[in-house]
Coordinates of C-alpha atoms and ligand atoms in Angstrom, one line a residue:
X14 CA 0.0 0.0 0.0
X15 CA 1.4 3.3 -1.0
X16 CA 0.7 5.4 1.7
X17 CA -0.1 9.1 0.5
X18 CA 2.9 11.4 2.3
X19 CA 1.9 14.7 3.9
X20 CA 4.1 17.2 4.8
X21 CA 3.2 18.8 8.1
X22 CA 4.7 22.3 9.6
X23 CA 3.2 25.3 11.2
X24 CA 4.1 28.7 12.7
X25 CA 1.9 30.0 15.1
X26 CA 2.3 33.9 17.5
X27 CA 0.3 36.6 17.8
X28 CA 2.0 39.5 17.5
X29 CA 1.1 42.8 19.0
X30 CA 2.7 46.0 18.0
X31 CA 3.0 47.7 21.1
X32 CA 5.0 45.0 22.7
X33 CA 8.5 44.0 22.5
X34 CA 10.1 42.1 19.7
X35 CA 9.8 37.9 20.1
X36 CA 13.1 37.2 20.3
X37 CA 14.5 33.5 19.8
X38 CA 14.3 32.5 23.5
X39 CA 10.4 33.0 23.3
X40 CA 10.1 29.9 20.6
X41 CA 12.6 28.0 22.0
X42 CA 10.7 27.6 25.7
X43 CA 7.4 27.1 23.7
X44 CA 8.0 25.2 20.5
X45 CA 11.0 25.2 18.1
X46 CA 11.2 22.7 16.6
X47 CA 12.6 21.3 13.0
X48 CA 12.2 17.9 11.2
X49 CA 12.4 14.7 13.9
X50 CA 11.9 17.1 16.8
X51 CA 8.4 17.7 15.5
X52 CA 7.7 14.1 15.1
X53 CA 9.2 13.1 18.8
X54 CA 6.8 15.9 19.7
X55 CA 3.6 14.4 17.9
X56 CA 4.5 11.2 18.9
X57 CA 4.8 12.3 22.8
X58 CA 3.0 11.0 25.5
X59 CA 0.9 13.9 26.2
X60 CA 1.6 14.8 23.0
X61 CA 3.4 18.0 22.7
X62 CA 1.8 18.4 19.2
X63 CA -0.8 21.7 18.9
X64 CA -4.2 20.2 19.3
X65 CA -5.2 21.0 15.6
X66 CA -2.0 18.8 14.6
X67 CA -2.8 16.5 16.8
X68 CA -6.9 16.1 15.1
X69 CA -5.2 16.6 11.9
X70 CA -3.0 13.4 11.9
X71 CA -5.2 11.1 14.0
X72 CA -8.0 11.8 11.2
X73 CA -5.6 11.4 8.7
X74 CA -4.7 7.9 10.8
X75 CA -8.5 7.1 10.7
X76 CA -9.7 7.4 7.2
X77 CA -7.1 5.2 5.6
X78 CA -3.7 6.4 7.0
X79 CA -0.8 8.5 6.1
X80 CA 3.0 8.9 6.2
X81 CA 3.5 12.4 8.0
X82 CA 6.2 13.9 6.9
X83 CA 7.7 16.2 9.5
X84 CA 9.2 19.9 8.5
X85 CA 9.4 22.9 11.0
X86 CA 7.3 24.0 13.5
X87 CA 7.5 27.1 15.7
X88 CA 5.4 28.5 18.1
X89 CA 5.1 31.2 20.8
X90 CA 3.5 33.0 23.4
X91 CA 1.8 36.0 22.1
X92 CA 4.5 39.1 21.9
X93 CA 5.7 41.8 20.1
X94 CA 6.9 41.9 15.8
X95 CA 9.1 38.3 15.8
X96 CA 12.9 39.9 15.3
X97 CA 13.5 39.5 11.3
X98 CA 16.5 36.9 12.2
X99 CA 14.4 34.7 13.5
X100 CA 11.7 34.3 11.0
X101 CA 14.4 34.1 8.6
X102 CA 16.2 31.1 10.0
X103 CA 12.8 29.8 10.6
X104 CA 11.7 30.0 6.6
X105 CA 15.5 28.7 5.9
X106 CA 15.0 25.8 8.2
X107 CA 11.2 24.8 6.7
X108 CA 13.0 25.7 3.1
X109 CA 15.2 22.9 3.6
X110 CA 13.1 20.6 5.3
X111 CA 10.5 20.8 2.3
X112 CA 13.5 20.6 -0.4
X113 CA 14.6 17.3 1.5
X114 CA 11.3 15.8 2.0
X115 CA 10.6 14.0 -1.4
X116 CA 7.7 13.7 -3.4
X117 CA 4.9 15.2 -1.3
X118 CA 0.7 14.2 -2.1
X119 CA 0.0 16.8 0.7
X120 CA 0.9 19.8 3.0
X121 CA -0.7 20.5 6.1
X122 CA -0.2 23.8 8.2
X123 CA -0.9 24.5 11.5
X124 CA -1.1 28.3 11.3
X125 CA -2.4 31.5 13.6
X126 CA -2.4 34.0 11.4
X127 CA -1.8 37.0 13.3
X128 CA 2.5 37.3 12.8
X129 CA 4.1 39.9 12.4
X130 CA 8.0 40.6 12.3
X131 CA 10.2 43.8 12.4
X132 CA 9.9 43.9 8.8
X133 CA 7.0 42.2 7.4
X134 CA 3.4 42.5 8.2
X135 CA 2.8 39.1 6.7
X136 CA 5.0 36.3 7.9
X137 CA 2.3 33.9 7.7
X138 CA 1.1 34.6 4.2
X139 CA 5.0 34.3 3.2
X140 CA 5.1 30.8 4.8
X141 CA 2.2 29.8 2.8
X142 CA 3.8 31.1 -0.3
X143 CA 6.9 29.3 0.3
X144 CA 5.2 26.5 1.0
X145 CA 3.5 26.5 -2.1
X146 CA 6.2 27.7 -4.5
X147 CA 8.5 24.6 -3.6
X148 CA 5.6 22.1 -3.7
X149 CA 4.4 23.9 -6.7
X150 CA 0.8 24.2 -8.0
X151 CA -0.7 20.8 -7.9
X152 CA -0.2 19.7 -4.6
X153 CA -2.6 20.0 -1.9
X154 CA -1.8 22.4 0.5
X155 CA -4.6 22.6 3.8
X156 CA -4.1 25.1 6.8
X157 CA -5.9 25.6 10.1
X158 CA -6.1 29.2 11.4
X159 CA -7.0 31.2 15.2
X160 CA -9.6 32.8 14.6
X161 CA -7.7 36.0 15.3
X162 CA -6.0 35.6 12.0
X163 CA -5.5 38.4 10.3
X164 CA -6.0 37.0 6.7
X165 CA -4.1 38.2 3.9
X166 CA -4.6 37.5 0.0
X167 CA -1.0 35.8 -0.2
X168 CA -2.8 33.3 2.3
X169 CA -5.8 33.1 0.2
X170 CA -3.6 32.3 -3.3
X171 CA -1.6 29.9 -1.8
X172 CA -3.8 27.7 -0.3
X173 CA -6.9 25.3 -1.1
X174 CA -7.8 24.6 2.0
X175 CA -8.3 27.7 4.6
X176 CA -10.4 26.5 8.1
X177 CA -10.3 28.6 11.1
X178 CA -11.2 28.2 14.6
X179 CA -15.0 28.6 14.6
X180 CA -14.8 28.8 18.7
X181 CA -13.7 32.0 21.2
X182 CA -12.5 30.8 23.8
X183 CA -11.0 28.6 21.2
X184 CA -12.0 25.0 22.3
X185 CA -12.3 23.7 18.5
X186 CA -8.9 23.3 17.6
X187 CA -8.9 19.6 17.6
X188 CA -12.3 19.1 15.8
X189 CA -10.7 21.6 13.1
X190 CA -7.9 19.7 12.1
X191 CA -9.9 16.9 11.5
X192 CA -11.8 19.2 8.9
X193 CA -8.8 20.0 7.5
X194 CA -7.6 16.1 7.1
X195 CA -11.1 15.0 5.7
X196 CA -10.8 18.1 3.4
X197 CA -7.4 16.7 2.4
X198 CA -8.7 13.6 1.9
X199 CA -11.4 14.1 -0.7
X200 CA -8.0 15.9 -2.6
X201 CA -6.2 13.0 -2.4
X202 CA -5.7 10.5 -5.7
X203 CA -6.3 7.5 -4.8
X204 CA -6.5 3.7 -6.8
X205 CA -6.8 5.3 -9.9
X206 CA -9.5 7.9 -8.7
X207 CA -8.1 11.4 -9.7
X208 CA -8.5 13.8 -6.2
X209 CA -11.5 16.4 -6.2
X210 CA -10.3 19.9 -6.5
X211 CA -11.1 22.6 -3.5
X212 CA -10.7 26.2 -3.9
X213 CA -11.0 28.7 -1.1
X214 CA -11.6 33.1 -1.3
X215 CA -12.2 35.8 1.2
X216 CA -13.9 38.8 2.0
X217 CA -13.0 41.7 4.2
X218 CA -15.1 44.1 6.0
X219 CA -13.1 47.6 6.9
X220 CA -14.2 46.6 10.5
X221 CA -12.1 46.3 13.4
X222 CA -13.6 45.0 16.9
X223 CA -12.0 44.4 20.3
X224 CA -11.2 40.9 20.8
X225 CA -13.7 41.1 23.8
X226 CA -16.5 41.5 21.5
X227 CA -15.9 37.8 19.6
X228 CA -17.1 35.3 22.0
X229 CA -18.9 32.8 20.1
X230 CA -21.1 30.9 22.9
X231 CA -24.8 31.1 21.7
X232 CA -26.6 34.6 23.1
X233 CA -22.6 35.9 23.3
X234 CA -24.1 39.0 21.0
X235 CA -23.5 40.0 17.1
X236 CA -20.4 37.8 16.6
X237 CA -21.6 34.6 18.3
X238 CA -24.6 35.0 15.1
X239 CA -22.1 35.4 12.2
X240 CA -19.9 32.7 13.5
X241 CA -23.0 30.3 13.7
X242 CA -24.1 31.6 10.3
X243 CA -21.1 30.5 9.0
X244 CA -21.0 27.0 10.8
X245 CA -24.6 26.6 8.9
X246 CA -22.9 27.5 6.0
X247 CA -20.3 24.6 6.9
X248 CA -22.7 21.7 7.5
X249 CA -24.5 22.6 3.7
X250 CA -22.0 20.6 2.0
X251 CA -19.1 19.8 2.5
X252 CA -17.5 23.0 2.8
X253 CA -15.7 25.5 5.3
X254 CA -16.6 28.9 6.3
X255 CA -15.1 30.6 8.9
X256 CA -15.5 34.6 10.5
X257 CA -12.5 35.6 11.6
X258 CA -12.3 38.4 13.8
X259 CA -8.2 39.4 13.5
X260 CA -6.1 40.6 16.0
X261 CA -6.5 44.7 16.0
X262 CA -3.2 45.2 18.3
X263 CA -1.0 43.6 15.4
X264 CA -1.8 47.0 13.2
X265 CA -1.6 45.9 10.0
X266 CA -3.1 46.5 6.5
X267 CA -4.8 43.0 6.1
X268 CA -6.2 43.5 9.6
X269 CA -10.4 43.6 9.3
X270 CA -13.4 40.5 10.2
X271 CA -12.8 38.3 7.6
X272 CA -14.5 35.9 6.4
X273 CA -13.0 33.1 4.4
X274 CA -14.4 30.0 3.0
X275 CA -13.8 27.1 1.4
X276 CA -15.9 24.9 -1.8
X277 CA -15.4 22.5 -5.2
X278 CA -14.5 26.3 -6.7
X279 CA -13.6 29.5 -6.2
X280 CA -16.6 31.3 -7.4
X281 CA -18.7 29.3 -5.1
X282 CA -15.9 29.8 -1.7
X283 CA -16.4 33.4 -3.4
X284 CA -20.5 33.6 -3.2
X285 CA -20.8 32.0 0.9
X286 CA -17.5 34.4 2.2
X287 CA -19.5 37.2 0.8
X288 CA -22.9 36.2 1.8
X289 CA -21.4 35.8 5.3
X290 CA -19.5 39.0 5.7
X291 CA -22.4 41.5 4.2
X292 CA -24.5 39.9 7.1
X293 CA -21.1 41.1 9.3
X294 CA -21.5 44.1 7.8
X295 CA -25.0 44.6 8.4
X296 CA -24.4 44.6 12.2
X297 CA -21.3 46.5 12.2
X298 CA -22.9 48.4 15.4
X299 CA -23.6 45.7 17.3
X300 CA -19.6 45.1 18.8
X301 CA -19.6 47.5 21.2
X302 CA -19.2 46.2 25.0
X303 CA -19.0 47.9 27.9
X304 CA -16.3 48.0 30.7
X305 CA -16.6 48.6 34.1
X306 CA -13.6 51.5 36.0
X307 CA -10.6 50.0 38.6
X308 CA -12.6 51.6 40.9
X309 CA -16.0 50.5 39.9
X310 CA -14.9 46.9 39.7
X311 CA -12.2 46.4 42.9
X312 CA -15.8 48.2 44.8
X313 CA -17.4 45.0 43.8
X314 CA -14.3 42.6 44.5
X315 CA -14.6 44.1 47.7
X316 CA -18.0 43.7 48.7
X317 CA -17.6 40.4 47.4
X318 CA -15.1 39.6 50.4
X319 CA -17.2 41.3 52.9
X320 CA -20.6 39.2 52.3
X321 CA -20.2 36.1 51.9
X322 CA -24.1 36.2 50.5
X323 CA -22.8 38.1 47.2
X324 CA -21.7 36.2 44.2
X325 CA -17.7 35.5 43.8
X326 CA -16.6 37.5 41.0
X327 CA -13.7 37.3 38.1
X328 CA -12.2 40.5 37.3
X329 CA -10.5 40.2 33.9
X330 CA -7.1 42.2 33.9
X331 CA -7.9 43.6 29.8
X332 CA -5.1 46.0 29.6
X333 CA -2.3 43.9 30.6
X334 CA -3.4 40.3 29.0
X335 CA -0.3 38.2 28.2
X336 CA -2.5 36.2 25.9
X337 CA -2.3 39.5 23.6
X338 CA 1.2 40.3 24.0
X339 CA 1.1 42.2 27.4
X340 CA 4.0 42.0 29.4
X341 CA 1.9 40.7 32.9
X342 CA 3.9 43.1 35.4
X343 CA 1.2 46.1 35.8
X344 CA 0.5 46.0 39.7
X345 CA -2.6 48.7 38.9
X346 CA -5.3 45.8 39.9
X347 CA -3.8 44.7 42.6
X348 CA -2.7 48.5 44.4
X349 CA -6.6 49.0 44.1
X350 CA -7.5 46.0 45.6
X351 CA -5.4 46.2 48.6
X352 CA -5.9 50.0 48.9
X353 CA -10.1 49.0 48.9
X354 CA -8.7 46.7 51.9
X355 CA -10.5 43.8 49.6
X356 CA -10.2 40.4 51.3
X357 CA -10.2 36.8 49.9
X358 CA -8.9 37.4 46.7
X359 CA -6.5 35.7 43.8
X360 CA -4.3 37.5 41.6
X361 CA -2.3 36.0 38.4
X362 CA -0.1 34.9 37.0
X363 CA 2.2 38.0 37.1
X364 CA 5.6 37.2 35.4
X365 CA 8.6 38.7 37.2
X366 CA 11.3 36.0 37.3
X367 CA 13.4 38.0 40.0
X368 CA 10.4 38.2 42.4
X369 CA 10.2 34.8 41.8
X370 CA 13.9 33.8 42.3
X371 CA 13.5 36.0 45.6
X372 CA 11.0 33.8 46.9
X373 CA 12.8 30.6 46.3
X374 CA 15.8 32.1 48.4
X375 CA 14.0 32.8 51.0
X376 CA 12.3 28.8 50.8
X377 CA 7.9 28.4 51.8
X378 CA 6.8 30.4 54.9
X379 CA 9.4 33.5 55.2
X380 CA 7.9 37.1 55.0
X381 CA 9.5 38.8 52.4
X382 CA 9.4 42.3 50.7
X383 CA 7.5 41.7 47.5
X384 CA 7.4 44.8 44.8
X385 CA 4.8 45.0 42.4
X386 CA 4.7 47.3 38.9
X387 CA 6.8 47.4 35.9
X388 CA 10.6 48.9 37.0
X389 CA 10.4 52.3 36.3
X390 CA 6.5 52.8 37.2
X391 CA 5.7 56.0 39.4
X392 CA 3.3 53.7 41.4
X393 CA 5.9 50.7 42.0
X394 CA 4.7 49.6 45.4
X395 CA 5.8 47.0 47.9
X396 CA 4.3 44.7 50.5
X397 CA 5.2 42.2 53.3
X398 CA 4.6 38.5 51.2
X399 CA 4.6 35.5 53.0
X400 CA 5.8 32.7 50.6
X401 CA 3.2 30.2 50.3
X402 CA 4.7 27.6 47.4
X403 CA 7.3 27.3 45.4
X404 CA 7.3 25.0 42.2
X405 CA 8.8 24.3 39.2
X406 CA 5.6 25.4 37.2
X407 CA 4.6 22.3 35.2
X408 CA 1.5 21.1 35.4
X409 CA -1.2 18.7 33.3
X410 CA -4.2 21.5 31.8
X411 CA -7.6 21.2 33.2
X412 CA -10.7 21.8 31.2
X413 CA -11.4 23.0 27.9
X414 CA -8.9 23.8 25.4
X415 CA -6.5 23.4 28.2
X416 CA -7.3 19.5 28.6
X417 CA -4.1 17.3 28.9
X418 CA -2.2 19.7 27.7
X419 CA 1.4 20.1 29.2
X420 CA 2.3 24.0 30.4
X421 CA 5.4 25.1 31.8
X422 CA 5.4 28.4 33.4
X423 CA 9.2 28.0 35.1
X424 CA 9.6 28.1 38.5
X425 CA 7.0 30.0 40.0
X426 CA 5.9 31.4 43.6
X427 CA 2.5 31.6 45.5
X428 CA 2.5 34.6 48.0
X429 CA 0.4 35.5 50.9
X430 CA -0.1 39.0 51.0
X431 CA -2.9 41.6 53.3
X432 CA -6.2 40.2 51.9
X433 CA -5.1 37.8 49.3
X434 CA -2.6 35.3 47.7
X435 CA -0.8 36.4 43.9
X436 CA 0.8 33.8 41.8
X437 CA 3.7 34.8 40.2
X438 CA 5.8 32.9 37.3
X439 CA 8.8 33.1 35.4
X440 CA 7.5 32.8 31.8
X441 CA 4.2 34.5 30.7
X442 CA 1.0 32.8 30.6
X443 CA -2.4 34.3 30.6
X444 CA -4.4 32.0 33.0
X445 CA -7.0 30.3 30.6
X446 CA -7.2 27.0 32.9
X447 CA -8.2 26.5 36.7
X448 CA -5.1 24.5 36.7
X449 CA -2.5 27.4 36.7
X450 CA -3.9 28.6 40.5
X451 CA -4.5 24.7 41.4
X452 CA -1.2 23.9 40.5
X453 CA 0.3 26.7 42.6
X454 CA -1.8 25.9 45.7
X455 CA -5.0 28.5 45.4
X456 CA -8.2 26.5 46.5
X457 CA -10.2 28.9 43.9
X458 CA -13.3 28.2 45.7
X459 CA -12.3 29.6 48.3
X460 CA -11.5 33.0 46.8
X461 CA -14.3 35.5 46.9
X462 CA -12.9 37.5 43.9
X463 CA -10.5 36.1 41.1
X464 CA -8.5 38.8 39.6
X465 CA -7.1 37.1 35.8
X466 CA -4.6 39.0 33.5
X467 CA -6.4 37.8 30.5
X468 CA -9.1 39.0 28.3
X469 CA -11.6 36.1 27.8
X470 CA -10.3 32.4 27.5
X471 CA -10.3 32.0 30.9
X472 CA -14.1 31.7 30.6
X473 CA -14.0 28.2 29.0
X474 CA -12.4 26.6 32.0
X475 CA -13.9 29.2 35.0
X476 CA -17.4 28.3 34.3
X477 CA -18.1 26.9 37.4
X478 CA -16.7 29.9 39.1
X479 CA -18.8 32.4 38.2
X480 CA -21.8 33.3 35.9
X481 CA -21.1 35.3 33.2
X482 CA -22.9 38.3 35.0
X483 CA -20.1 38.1 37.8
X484 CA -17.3 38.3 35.0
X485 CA -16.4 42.0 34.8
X486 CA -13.9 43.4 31.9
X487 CA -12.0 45.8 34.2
X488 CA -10.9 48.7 31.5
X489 CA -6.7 48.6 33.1
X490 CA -4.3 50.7 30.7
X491 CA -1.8 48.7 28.9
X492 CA -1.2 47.8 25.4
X493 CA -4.0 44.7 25.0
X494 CA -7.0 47.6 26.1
X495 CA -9.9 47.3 24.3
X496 CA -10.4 50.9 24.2
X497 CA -9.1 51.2 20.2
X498 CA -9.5 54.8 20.1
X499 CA -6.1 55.3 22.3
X500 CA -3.3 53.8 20.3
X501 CA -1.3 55.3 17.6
X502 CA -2.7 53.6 14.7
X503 CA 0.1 53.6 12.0
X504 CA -0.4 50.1 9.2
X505 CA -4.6 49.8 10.3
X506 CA -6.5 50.3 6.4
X507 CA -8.1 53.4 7.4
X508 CA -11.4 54.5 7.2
X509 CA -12.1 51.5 9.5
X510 CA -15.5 50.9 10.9
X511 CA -14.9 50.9 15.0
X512 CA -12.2 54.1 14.5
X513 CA -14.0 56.2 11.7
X514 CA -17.3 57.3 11.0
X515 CA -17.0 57.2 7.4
X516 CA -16.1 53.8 6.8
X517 CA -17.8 52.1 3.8
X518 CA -18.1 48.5 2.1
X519 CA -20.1 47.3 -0.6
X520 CA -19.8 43.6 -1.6
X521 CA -17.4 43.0 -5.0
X522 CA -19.0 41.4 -7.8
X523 CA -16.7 38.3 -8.2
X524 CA -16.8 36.3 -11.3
X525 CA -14.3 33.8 -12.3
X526 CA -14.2 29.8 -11.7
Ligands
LIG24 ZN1 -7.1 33.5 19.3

């Protein structure tokens, strides 16, 4: 049996243009990893594979097999523009992988879609590109996307297959990769049997929403209906559509909802991406959400700790959300709360490797002086901190998107401080999973008020916690706010619905086949 061989790589960071550059050291203690390392890393027990691989090749596995082929993968936390050196020896490294690899049926790509580098506004549309220029034009090529992609027309041309997340929190990454391999499956020749062909197209809206505004659980708001209009659109045949909302903070000129899809030919991926993004279009009003004031929401945190009769509450940390970039050092949440004398509470994970390094010299149950806020900040405070825990900061995820999957967060510390514990770690993680205060020693049940730097994930695995009336956005400074209006704008299309009043979109006429 001649086994069809797929080539499988992927590249996966947000990048935010406010933060710092992704240097080499952030892939490395996430995912770097080039040929054989990605296979020993599929083949691990957890697997160390992203989920969507891991669907990808176990669907592939199930409807007749395959001989994975393994290239380059590279993943990190979400940062600043990756440093142009990096990208570079990551395109040389999947260049030569791809060269060496032999005759290929197949290419599957794990993707994000929201890169950026120093240089180039579209790393992830030049992967594709690559990708496709040394495979050439008649092989396959299938990618899965975040649905925070920002999608650009390089992506479009050199792919067939395009499926995004349809989920936000993202829980779906699995079940997408299986798209993707059953997608690649109907492509595939097989005993004779020439492949079928797939074509994929996209439309973008001049509309830019805060990532707080696309959650996708049903009654979520405008969003949660286009995303479920385009999973209808889905289950009509046997296509792919997919909204995706982008990632604003990355700044570029592809950023915008897109909506991508994917059919037997490009006029008909053309007709449903269109369909779906005029009906975006149409409620272009509906994204705005409220947040609640520092003050406003540490009042309620407080009350919270008072009376044990009031609901516990999550504050969400928006300004300063490591899952967007943010650097996870403000201390503006946690001042406020000890200033409102707020008792019972949780705060995390900040990431401050020399706090955390301080705590492990002084070994579990010392006092020690902890300081909080970025070096440099005018409100840089410090407090007596009674070390709680210390550990290396591994630990098995939870719930959700988060189950079985291995995090490391380096060595980390749990600290005791007037009214409240803080986790702290050495490498930044925005807590999406129960398990990064569980593993540290926080009985979360216990807490009154649970004070998260992220924007939204969280919510998939802190369900149980509290209702989504007891979730408050807390508007912090910091360079993942929401508020859009305050940064410096400089790559953004512009006019752009969300910033300007005088943005306008009327859908193009395709034709073609
Ligand atoms: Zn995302």
């Amino acid at each position: 049996v001649n086994r069809p061989r797929i080539a499988v790589l992927g590249f996966q960071i947000e990048c935010n243009r406010f933060c710092p550059p992704a240097t080499l050291h952030d892939f490395q203690i996430d995912a770097w990893r080039m040929g054989s390392d990605l296979a020993a890393a599929w083949s691990a027990t957890p697997s160390l594979a992203p989920k969507e691989m891991q669907g990808f090749l176990q669907a592939m596995a199930d409807t007749g097999g395959c001989t994975p082929v393994p290239i380059a993968y590279g993943c990190a936390a979400p940062n600043g523009p990756v440093e142009d050196a990096v990208f570079a020896a990551f395109q040389d490294a999947l260049s030569q992988q791809l060269q060496a690899a032999g005759p290929l049926d197949g290419v599957y790509c794990a993707m994000h879609g929201a890169a950026a580098t120093q240089s180039d506004d579209d790393p992830d549309g030049a992967v594709l590109a690559l990708v496709r220029r040394i495979v050439g034009p008649q092989v396959p090529i299938v990618a899965t996307f975040d649905l925070h992609a920002n999608v650009s027309e390089r992506t479009i041309g050199s792919l067939d297959v395009f499926v995004g997340y349809l989920t936000n929190p993202h829980i779906d990454m699995y079940e997408r990769g299986v798209d993707a391999a059953i997608m690649l499956r109907r492509m595939l020749a097989d005993e004779g049997r020439s492949g079928e062909r797939l074509a994929c197209a996209m439309a973008r809206l001049p509309l830019l929403v805060p990532t707080i505004a696309m959650l996708t659980a049903p009654g979520g708001g405008a969003f949660a209906d286009i995303v479920a209009a385009a999973a209808a659109a889905c289950r009509k045949g046997q296509r792919h559509a997919s909204v995706m909302g982008g990632f604003p903070h990355t700044d570029t000129s592809k950023n915008g909802i897109t909506v991508v899809a994917t059919a037997e030919n490009r006029a008909a991926a053309q007709a449903i991406a269109t369909e779906i993004a005029a009906a975006a279009w149409a409620r272009r009003d509906d994204f705005a959400r409220p947040l609640t004031s520092i003050a406003d929401a540490v009042a309620r945190a407080a009350a919270a700790g008072r009376d044990a009769s009031l609901p516990r509450v999550i504050l969400a940390d928006l300004g300063d959300n490591p899952g967007g970039g943010a650097p996870a050092t403000s201390g503006l949440l946690l001042q406020a709360l000890l200033q409102a004398d707020a008792r019972d509470f949780t705060l995390g994970i900040v990431c401050d490797a020399a706090l955390v390094a301080q705590a492990r010299a002084a070994l579990p149950g010392a006092t020690i002086k902890a300081a909080f806020g970025p070096s440099g900040a005018p409100y840089r405070f410090s407090v007596s901190a009674r070390v709680l825990n210390l550990s290396d900061g591994r630990f098995i995820g939870r719930r959700a998107g988060y189950t079985g999957r291995v995090v490391e967060m380096g060595p980390c510390c749990t600290l005791a401080i007037e009214g409240g514990t803080v986790v702290v770690s050495t490498w930044r993680h925005a807590p999406n999973d129960i398990g990064f205060f569980e593993s540290q020693g926080v009985d979360l049940q216990r807490c009154r008020s649970i004070v998260l730097k992220s924007r939204g994930h969280f919510r998939a695995s802190f369900d149980g916690l509290a209702t989504d009336q007891n979730v408050i956005e807390v508007d912090t400074p910091g360079p993942t706010s929401p508020n859009l209006a305050t940064f410096q704008w400089t790559h953004l299309p512009r006019p752009i619905h969300g910033l300007d009043a005088d943005a306008t979109w009327q859908p193009a006429h395709e034709s073609g086949s």
